[in-house]
């Protein structure tokens, strides 16, 4: 089956261009791993658009790599004398959107063809800090940020990203003091059809669900470790409107794996802890492998790169690499990983 190929890396895993030979249940398969580029860079947000991987990074940078030619194209955004770090990225058919963390929050719309950009949203506040952005379709988009008052900061667009508006606090569910989100891998937001999933962390770690584009919300508790400022959900992925996985942990106790991963089969109303006291500790990103019917999963974080082929009950360690922050799949046979100083492709 196609999804089994994603978990053939049961021996040596290294970021180079050598073809590796791995074995799974007696079946051998070639796995090639190549570094698309290395640089002094931090990348926590990537988007795959056909044969291009777009990235948002630190030091005012964004760019893409052409997966057919391995050509890298990069630009710097210049606005006043601001030093910007972009941890959020999203796309529509024609444009890329990148959103900075910290004050001021700046959201740029970038033309995919000529890489021209313009500022489409700015927010100044001492507490402003946006964590993730996602488009539902080519018209509707949403970004989530930490609270400046007592709710998430949420901005939305309905015109393809040309204009953005902040949702009133009175229309959003209240957060606990010390509850926020983490800008770890641009995976605080998941969208399936018209259902929006948001996850929080910190003192409380919950799931927020809207079926009407942020007009009303359901809020569900999770069993993920919580109660401190650096605990909770750091990443989520949903296969469909019902099946989803959340991961995270305690950033200040990174090998703690007692209650850092959970799965739901009813849209987040109930959760089951998985991989208890085994597998990875703190994780910054999790993704279902395409075409695996939700059976196969990969995660990255400071305790390594891991895979599961039984919905997270058991995990195989693929690498000790602690500097990969985010992962996305181009298809069931190709994954792109990014993090500290690198962008890497794995082909099965």
C-alpha positions as a Markdown table, in Angstrom:
| # | Residue | x | y | z |
|---|---|---|---|---|
| 1 | Unk | 0.0 | 0.0 | 0.0 |
| 2 | Unk | 1.2 | 3.5 | -0.8 |
| 3 | Unk | 1.2 | 4.8 | 2.8 |
| 4 | Unk | 3.5 | 2.1 | 4.0 |
| 5 | Unk | 6.3 | 3.6 | 1.8 |
| 6 | Unk | 6.3 | 6.6 | 4.1 |
| 7 | Unk | 7.7 | 4.4 | 6.9 |
| 8 | Unk | 10.4 | 2.5 | 5.3 |
| 9 | Unk | 13.1 | 4.6 | 7.0 |
| 10 | Unk | 13.7 | 2.3 | 9.9 |
| 11 | Unk | 17.5 | 2.5 | 9.7 |
| 12 | Unk | 20.0 | 5.3 | 9.1 |
| 13 | Unk | 18.5 | 8.7 | 8.4 |
| 14 | Unk | 20.7 | 11.6 | 7.4 |
| 15 | Unk | 20.2 | 14.8 | 5.4 |
| 16 | Unk | 22.2 | 14.1 | 2.3 |
| 17 | Unk | 21.6 | 13.1 | -1.3 |
| 18 | Unk | 22.6 | 9.5 | -1.0 |
| 19 | Unk | 20.0 | 6.9 | -1.9 |
| 20 | Unk | 19.3 | 4.7 | 1.2 |
| 21 | Unk | 18.0 | 1.2 | 1.2 |
| 22 | Unk | 15.5 | 0.4 | 4.0 |
| 23 | Unk | 13.6 | -2.7 | 4.8 |
| 24 | Unk | 10.0 | -3.0 | 6.0 |
| 25 | Unk | 8.4 | -6.4 | 6.5 |
| 26 | Unk | 10.9 | -7.9 | 4.2 |
| 27 | Unk | 10.1 | -5.5 | 1.3 |
| 28 | Unk | 13.0 | -3.3 | 0.2 |
| 29 | Unk | 12.6 | 0.2 | -1.1 |
| 30 | Unk | 14.9 | 3.0 | -2.2 |
| 31 | Unk | 14.7 | 6.2 | -0.2 |
| 32 | Unk | 16.5 | 9.4 | -1.3 |
| 33 | Unk | 17.0 | 12.3 | 1.0 |
| 34 | Unk | 18.4 | 15.5 | -0.3 |
| 35 | Unk | 19.0 | 18.9 | 1.1 |
| 36 | Unk | 17.3 | 21.6 | -1.0 |
| 37 | Unk | 19.5 | 24.2 | 0.6 |
| 38 | Unk | 21.4 | 25.1 | 3.8 |
| 39 | Unk | 21.8 | 28.7 | 5.1 |
| 40 | Unk | 21.8 | 30.7 | 8.3 |
| 41 | Unk | 18.1 | 30.8 | 8.5 |
| 42 | Unk | 15.1 | 29.7 | 10.6 |
| 43 | Unk | 12.0 | 28.4 | 8.8 |
| 44 | Unk | 8.8 | 27.5 | 10.7 |
| 45 | Unk | 6.3 | 27.9 | 7.9 |
| 46 | Unk | 6.2 | 26.3 | 4.4 |
| 47 | Unk | 3.5 | 25.8 | 1.7 |
| 48 | Unk | 3.7 | 23.4 | -1.2 |
| 49 | Unk | 2.3 | 24.7 | -4.5 |
| 50 | Unk | 2.6 | 22.0 | -7.1 |
| 51 | Unk | 6.3 | 21.9 | -7.8 |
| 52 | Unk | 7.3 | 24.8 | -5.6 |
| 53 | Unk | 7.9 | 24.9 | -1.9 |
| 54 | Unk | 7.3 | 28.4 | -0.5 |
| 55 | Unk | 8.9 | 29.4 | 2.8 |
| 56 | Unk | 8.6 | 32.2 | 5.3 |
| 57 | Unk | 11.6 | 32.9 | 7.5 |
| 58 | Unk | 13.5 | 35.2 | 9.8 |
| 59 | Unk | 15.5 | 38.3 | 8.8 |
| 60 | Unk | 12.6 | 39.7 | 6.7 |
| 61 | Unk | 12.9 | 36.8 | 4.2 |
| 62 | Unk | 10.6 | 34.7 | 2.1 |
| 63 | Unk | 11.1 | 32.6 | -1.0 |
| 64 | Unk | 10.6 | 29.4 | -2.8 |
| 65 | Unk | 12.5 | 26.3 | -4.2 |
| 66 | Unk | 11.5 | 24.8 | -7.5 |
| 67 | Unk | 11.4 | 21.1 | -6.8 |
| 68 | Unk | 12.1 | 20.2 | -10.5 |
| 69 | Unk | 15.2 | 22.3 | -10.9 |
| 70 | Unk | 16.2 | 22.8 | -7.3 |
| 71 | Unk | 16.5 | 26.6 | -8.1 |
| 72 | Unk | 16.1 | 28.8 | -5.0 |
| 73 | Unk | 14.6 | 32.3 | -5.3 |
| 74 | Unk | 14.5 | 34.5 | -2.2 |
| 75 | Unk | 13.5 | 38.1 | -1.4 |
| 76 | Unk | 13.7 | 40.4 | 1.6 |
| 77 | Unk | 10.9 | 42.6 | 2.6 |
| 78 | Unk | 11.9 | 46.1 | 3.5 |
| 79 | Unk | 9.7 | 48.3 | 5.6 |
| 80 | Unk | 11.1 | 51.1 | 7.6 |
| 81 | Unk | 13.9 | 49.7 | 9.7 |
| 82 | Unk | 11.9 | 46.8 | 11.1 |
| 83 | Unk | 13.5 | 43.4 | 11.7 |
| 84 | Unk | 10.8 | 40.9 | 10.9 |
| 85 | Unk | 10.4 | 37.2 | 11.6 |
| 86 | Unk | 7.7 | 35.4 | 9.5 |
| 87 | Unk | 6.3 | 32.2 | 11.1 |
| 88 | Unk | 3.1 | 32.0 | 9.2 |
| 89 | Unk | 2.4 | 31.4 | 5.5 |
| 90 | Unk | -0.7 | 30.6 | 3.4 |
| 91 | Unk | -1.6 | 30.7 | -0.3 |
| 92 | Unk | -4.4 | 31.2 | -2.8 |
| 93 | Unk | -4.2 | 30.4 | -6.4 |
| 94 | Unk | -2.4 | 33.6 | -7.3 |
| 95 | Unk | -0.8 | 34.8 | -4.1 |
| 96 | Unk | 1.3 | 34.0 | -1.1 |
| 97 | Unk | 0.6 | 35.5 | 2.3 |
| 98 | Unk | 3.2 | 35.8 | 5.1 |
| 99 | Unk | 2.5 | 37.2 | 8.6 |
| 100 | Unk | 5.1 | 38.4 | 11.1 |
| 101 | Unk | 5.3 | 37.7 | 14.8 |
| 102 | Unk | 5.6 | 40.4 | 17.4 |
| 103 | Unk | 4.8 | 44.1 | 17.4 |
| 104 | Unk | 3.9 | 45.4 | 14.9 |
| 105 | Unk | 2.1 | 42.5 | 13.2 |
| 106 | Unk | 2.5 | 42.8 | 9.5 |
| 107 | Unk | 0.7 | 40.8 | 6.8 |
| 108 | Unk | 2.0 | 40.9 | 3.3 |
| 109 | Unk | 0.3 | 39.7 | 0.0 |
| 110 | Unk | 2.9 | 38.4 | -2.5 |
| 111 | Unk | 2.3 | 37.8 | -6.2 |
| 112 | Unk | 3.4 | 34.3 | -7.1 |
| 113 | Unk | 4.6 | 35.4 | -10.5 |
| 114 | Unk | 6.8 | 38.4 | -10.0 |
| 115 | Unk | 7.2 | 38.3 | -6.2 |
| 116 | Unk | 6.0 | 41.8 | -5.8 |
| 117 | Unk | 4.4 | 42.4 | -2.4 |
| 118 | Unk | 2.2 | 44.9 | -0.5 |
| 119 | Unk | 1.2 | 45.3 | 3.1 |
| 120 | Unk | -2.5 | 44.3 | 3.5 |
| 121 | Unk | -2.8 | 44.4 | 7.3 |
| 122 | Unk | -0.9 | 46.0 | 10.2 |
| 123 | Unk | -1.7 | 45.8 | 13.9 |
| 124 | Unk | 0.2 | 47.7 | 16.6 |
| 125 | Unk | -0.1 | 46.5 | 20.2 |
| 126 | Unk | 2.4 | 45.6 | 22.9 |
| 127 | Unk | 0.9 | 42.1 | 23.2 |
| 128 | Unk | 0.3 | 41.4 | 19.5 |
| 129 | Unk | 1.7 | 38.1 | 18.3 |
| 130 | Unk | 0.2 | 36.1 | 15.4 |
| 131 | Unk | 0.8 | 32.4 | 15.3 |
| 132 | Unk | -0.7 | 30.9 | 12.1 |
| 133 | Unk | -2.6 | 31.7 | 8.9 |
| 134 | Unk | -4.7 | 29.6 | 6.6 |
| 135 | Unk | -7.0 | 30.0 | 3.6 |
| 136 | Unk | -10.3 | 28.1 | 3.4 |
| 137 | Unk | -10.6 | 28.8 | -0.3 |
| 138 | Unk | -9.4 | 31.5 | -2.7 |
| 139 | Unk | -11.6 | 34.1 | -1.0 |
| 140 | Unk | -11.8 | 33.3 | 2.7 |
| 141 | Unk | -8.8 | 33.3 | 5.0 |
| 142 | Unk | -8.1 | 33.4 | 8.7 |
| 143 | Unk | -5.2 | 34.1 | 11.0 |
| 144 | Unk | -4.9 | 33.4 | 14.7 |
| 145 | Unk | -2.9 | 35.2 | 17.3 |
| 146 | Unk | -2.3 | 35.4 | 21.1 |
| 147 | Unk | -4.8 | 37.4 | 23.1 |
| 148 | Unk | -4.3 | 41.2 | 23.5 |
| 149 | Unk | -7.3 | 41.1 | 25.8 |
| 150 | Unk | -9.2 | 37.9 | 26.8 |
| 151 | Unk | -9.8 | 36.1 | 23.5 |
| 152 | Unk | -7.7 | 34.9 | 20.6 |
| 153 | Unk | -6.8 | 37.7 | 18.2 |
| 154 | Unk | -8.5 | 36.6 | 14.9 |
| 155 | Unk | -8.4 | 38.4 | 11.6 |
| 156 | Unk | -10.3 | 37.3 | 8.5 |
| 157 | Unk | -10.6 | 38.1 | 4.8 |
| 158 | Unk | -13.5 | 37.5 | 2.4 |
| 159 | Unk | -12.0 | 39.1 | -0.7 |
| 160 | Unk | -9.0 | 36.9 | -1.4 |
| 161 | Unk | -6.7 | 38.6 | 1.1 |
| 162 | Unk | -6.8 | 42.2 | -0.1 |
| 163 | Unk | -8.4 | 43.4 | 3.1 |
| 164 | Unk | -8.4 | 41.9 | 6.6 |
| 165 | Unk | -10.6 | 42.7 | 9.6 |
| 166 | Unk | -10.2 | 41.8 | 13.3 |
| 167 | Unk | -13.1 | 40.0 | 14.9 |
| 168 | Unk | -14.5 | 41.6 | 17.9 |
| 169 | Unk | -13.7 | 40.1 | 21.3 |
| 170 | Unk | -17.4 | 39.9 | 22.1 |
| 171 | Unk | -17.9 | 37.4 | 19.3 |
| 172 | Unk | -15.2 | 35.0 | 20.5 |
| 173 | Unk | -14.9 | 32.5 | 23.3 |
| 174 | Unk | -13.0 | 33.7 | 26.4 |
| 175 | Unk | -9.6 | 32.3 | 27.1 |
| 176 | Unk | -8.2 | 31.5 | 30.5 |
| 177 | Unk | -5.5 | 33.7 | 31.9 |
| 178 | Unk | -2.3 | 32.3 | 30.5 |
| 179 | Unk | -4.0 | 30.5 | 27.6 |
| 180 | Unk | -2.7 | 31.4 | 24.1 |
| 181 | Unk | -1.1 | 29.6 | 21.1 |
| 182 | Unk | 2.3 | 28.7 | 19.9 |
| 183 | Unk | 4.0 | 29.9 | 16.6 |
| 184 | Unk | 5.9 | 26.6 | 16.2 |
| 185 | Unk | 5.0 | 25.4 | 12.7 |
| 186 | Unk | 1.9 | 27.3 | 11.4 |
| 187 | Unk | -0.3 | 24.4 | 12.5 |
| 188 | Unk | -2.6 | 26.1 | 15.1 |
| 189 | Unk | -5.3 | 26.3 | 12.4 |
| 190 | Unk | -6.8 | 23.3 | 10.5 |
| 191 | Unk | -9.6 | 23.6 | 8.0 |
| 192 | Unk | -11.7 | 20.8 | 6.6 |
| 193 | Unk | -14.5 | 21.9 | 4.2 |
| 194 | Unk | -16.0 | 24.8 | 6.1 |
| 195 | Unk | -15.0 | 23.6 | 9.6 |
| 196 | Unk | -12.3 | 25.6 | 11.3 |
| 197 | Unk | -10.2 | 24.0 | 14.1 |
| 198 | Unk | -8.0 | 26.2 | 16.4 |
| 199 | Unk | -5.8 | 24.9 | 19.2 |
| 200 | Unk | -4.5 | 26.6 | 22.3 |
| 201 | Unk | -1.7 | 25.9 | 24.8 |
| 202 | Unk | -0.4 | 27.2 | 28.1 |
| 203 | Unk | -2.4 | 27.2 | 31.3 |
| 204 | Unk | -5.2 | 25.5 | 29.4 |
| 205 | Unk | -5.0 | 23.6 | 26.1 |
| 206 | Unk | -8.2 | 23.3 | 24.2 |
| 207 | Unk | -9.8 | 22.9 | 20.8 |
| 208 | Unk | -12.1 | 25.6 | 19.3 |
| 209 | Unk | -14.4 | 24.7 | 16.4 |
| 210 | Unk | -16.4 | 26.8 | 14.1 |
| 211 | Unk | -18.7 | 25.8 | 11.2 |
| 212 | Unk | -19.8 | 29.2 | 10.2 |
| 213 | Unk | -16.6 | 31.2 | 9.6 |
| 214 | Unk | -16.0 | 32.3 | 13.2 |
| 215 | Unk | -19.6 | 33.5 | 14.0 |
| 216 | Unk | -20.1 | 30.8 | 16.6 |
| 217 | Unk | -17.8 | 28.4 | 18.4 |
| 218 | Unk | -17.7 | 25.1 | 20.2 |
| 219 | Unk | -15.0 | 24.6 | 22.8 |
| 220 | Unk | -13.6 | 21.2 | 23.8 |
| 221 | Unk | -11.2 | 20.2 | 26.6 |
| 222 | Unk | -8.2 | 18.0 | 25.7 |
| 223 | Unk | -6.0 | 15.6 | 27.8 |
| 224 | Unk | -2.7 | 17.2 | 26.6 |
| 225 | Unk | -0.4 | 18.3 | 29.4 |
| 226 | Unk | -1.2 | 21.8 | 30.4 |
| 227 | Unk | -1.0 | 24.2 | 33.3 |
| 228 | Unk | 2.3 | 26.0 | 32.7 |
| 229 | Unk | 3.2 | 28.7 | 30.2 |
| 230 | Unk | 5.1 | 26.4 | 27.9 |
| 231 | Unk | 2.8 | 23.3 | 28.0 |
| 232 | Unk | 0.0 | 22.3 | 25.7 |
| 233 | Unk | -0.8 | 21.8 | 22.0 |
| 234 | Unk | 1.9 | 23.0 | 19.6 |
| 235 | Unk | 0.5 | 21.4 | 16.5 |
| 236 | Unk | -2.7 | 19.8 | 15.1 |
| 237 | Unk | -3.7 | 18.1 | 11.9 |
| 238 | Unk | -7.1 | 16.9 | 10.8 |
| 239 | Unk | -7.7 | 14.2 | 8.2 |
| 240 | Unk | -11.4 | 15.2 | 7.9 |
| 241 | Unk | -14.1 | 16.8 | 9.9 |
| 242 | Unk | -13.9 | 14.0 | 12.5 |
| 243 | Unk | -10.4 | 12.5 | 12.7 |
| 244 | Unk | -7.7 | 14.7 | 14.1 |
| 245 | Unk | -4.4 | 14.5 | 16.0 |
| 246 | Unk | -2.8 | 17.0 | 18.4 |
| 247 | Unk | 0.8 | 17.0 | 19.7 |
| 248 | Unk | 3.0 | 19.2 | 21.9 |
| 249 | Unk | 4.2 | 18.6 | 25.4 |
| 250 | Unk | 6.3 | 20.6 | 27.8 |
| 251 | Unk | 8.9 | 22.8 | 26.1 |
| 252 | Unk | 10.7 | 23.1 | 29.3 |
| 253 | Unk | 10.8 | 19.3 | 29.9 |
| 254 | Unk | 11.3 | 18.2 | 26.3 |
| 255 | Unk | 11.6 | 14.4 | 26.9 |
| 256 | Unk | 8.3 | 14.2 | 28.9 |
| 257 | Unk | 6.1 | 12.0 | 26.7 |
| 258 | Unk | 3.3 | 11.0 | 29.2 |
| 259 | Unk | 0.5 | 13.2 | 27.8 |
| 260 | Unk | 1.8 | 15.0 | 24.7 |
| 261 | Unk | -0.2 | 13.3 | 21.9 |
| 262 | Unk | -3.9 | 12.5 | 21.4 |
| 263 | Unk | -6.3 | 11.6 | 18.7 |
| 264 | Unk | -10.0 | 12.2 | 18.2 |
| 265 | Unk | -12.6 | 10.5 | 16.0 |
| 266 | Unk | -15.6 | 12.7 | 16.7 |
| 267 | Unk | -14.4 | 16.2 | 15.7 |
| 268 | Unk | -12.6 | 16.9 | 19.0 |
| 269 | Unk | -15.5 | 16.3 | 21.4 |
| 270 | Unk | -13.5 | 13.4 | 23.0 |
| 271 | Unk | -9.8 | 12.6 | 22.9 |
| 272 | Unk | -7.7 | 9.6 | 23.5 |
| 273 | Unk | -4.1 | 9.9 | 24.6 |
| 274 | Unk | -1.8 | 7.8 | 22.4 |
| 275 | Unk | 1.9 | 6.8 | 22.6 |
| 276 | Unk | 1.9 | 7.3 | 26.4 |
| 277 | Unk | 5.4 | 7.2 | 27.8 |
| 278 | Unk | 6.9 | 6.2 | 24.5 |
| 279 | Unk | 7.8 | 7.9 | 21.3 |
| 280 | Unk | 8.7 | 11.5 | 21.1 |
| 281 | Unk | 8.6 | 14.2 | 23.8 |
| 282 | Unk | 8.1 | 17.8 | 22.8 |
| 283 | Unk | 6.9 | 18.1 | 19.1 |
| 284 | Unk | 6.4 | 21.2 | 17.0 |
| 285 | Unk | 4.6 | 19.7 | 14.1 |
| 286 | Unk | 2.5 | 16.7 | 13.2 |
| 287 | Unk | 1.0 | 15.6 | 9.8 |
| 288 | Unk | -1.1 | 12.7 | 8.5 |
| 289 | Unk | 0.6 | 11.0 | 5.6 |
| 290 | Unk | -1.6 | 11.4 | 2.4 |
| 291 | Unk | -3.5 | 8.3 | 1.1 |
| 292 | Unk | -3.0 | 6.4 | 4.4 |
| 293 | Unk | -6.6 | 6.7 | 5.6 |
| 294 | Unk | -5.3 | 8.3 | 8.8 |
| 295 | Unk | -3.2 | 5.4 | 9.8 |
| 296 | Unk | 0.3 | 6.9 | 9.0 |
| 297 | Unk | 1.6 | 10.0 | 10.8 |
| 298 | Unk | 4.9 | 11.9 | 11.0 |
| 299 | Unk | 6.1 | 14.3 | 13.7 |
| 300 | Unk | 9.1 | 16.5 | 14.1 |
| 301 | Unk | 10.5 | 18.2 | 17.2 |
| 302 | Unk | 13.4 | 18.7 | 19.5 |
| 303 | Unk | 13.5 | 15.0 | 20.4 |
| 304 | Unk | 13.7 | 13.8 | 16.8 |
| 305 | Unk | 11.7 | 12.8 | 13.8 |
| 306 | Unk | 9.2 | 10.0 | 14.3 |
| 307 | Unk | 6.7 | 8.0 | 12.4 |
| 308 | Unk | 3.7 | 5.8 | 13.2 |
| 309 | Unk | 1.7 | 3.5 | 11.0 |
| 310 | Unk | -1.1 | 2.6 | 13.5 |
| 311 | Unk | -2.6 | 6.0 | 14.3 |
| 312 | Unk | -0.1 | 7.0 | 16.9 |
| 313 | Unk | -0.3 | 4.0 | 19.2 |
| 314 | Unk | 3.4 | 3.2 | 18.5 |
| 315 | Unk | 6.2 | 5.3 | 17.1 |
| 316 | Unk | 9.4 | 4.7 | 15.3 |
| 317 | Unk | 12.3 | 7.1 | 15.6 |
| 318 | Unk | 13.7 | 8.0 | 12.2 |
| 319 | Unk | 16.3 | 10.6 | 13.3 |
| 320 | Unk | 17.8 | 12.3 | 16.3 |
| 321 | Unk | 17.6 | 15.6 | 14.4 |
| 322 | Unk | 16.3 | 18.2 | 16.8 |
| 323 | Unk | 16.4 | 21.2 | 14.4 |
| 324 | Unk | 13.5 | 20.4 | 12.2 |
| 325 | Unk | 10.4 | 22.5 | 13.0 |
| 326 | Unk | 7.8 | 21.8 | 10.4 |
| 327 | Unk | 6.8 | 19.2 | 7.7 |
| 328 | Unk | 4.4 | 19.1 | 4.8 |
| 329 | Unk | 3.7 | 16.4 | 2.2 |
| 330 | Unk | 3.8 | 17.1 | -1.5 |
| 331 | Unk | 2.2 | 13.6 | -2.0 |
| 332 | Unk | 2.3 | 10.2 | -0.3 |
| 333 | Unk | 5.9 | 9.7 | -1.6 |
| 334 | Unk | 7.4 | 13.1 | -1.0 |
| 335 | Unk | 7.8 | 15.1 | 2.2 |
| 336 | Unk | 9.4 | 18.5 | 2.7 |
| 337 | Unk | 11.0 | 19.4 | 6.1 |
| 338 | Unk | 12.3 | 22.7 | 7.3 |
| 339 | Unk | 13.9 | 24.2 | 10.3 |
| 340 | Unk | 17.1 | 25.6 | 11.6 |
| 341 | Unk | 19.4 | 26.3 | 8.7 |
| 342 | Unk | 17.9 | 23.9 | 6.2 |
| 343 | Unk | 15.1 | 22.9 | 3.8 |
| 344 | Unk | 15.1 | 19.1 | 3.1 |
| 345 | Unk | 13.2 | 16.7 | 0.8 |
| 346 | Unk | 12.5 | 13.1 | 1.4 |
| 347 | Unk | 11.4 | 10.9 | -1.5 |
| 348 | Unk | 10.2 | 7.4 | -1.0 |
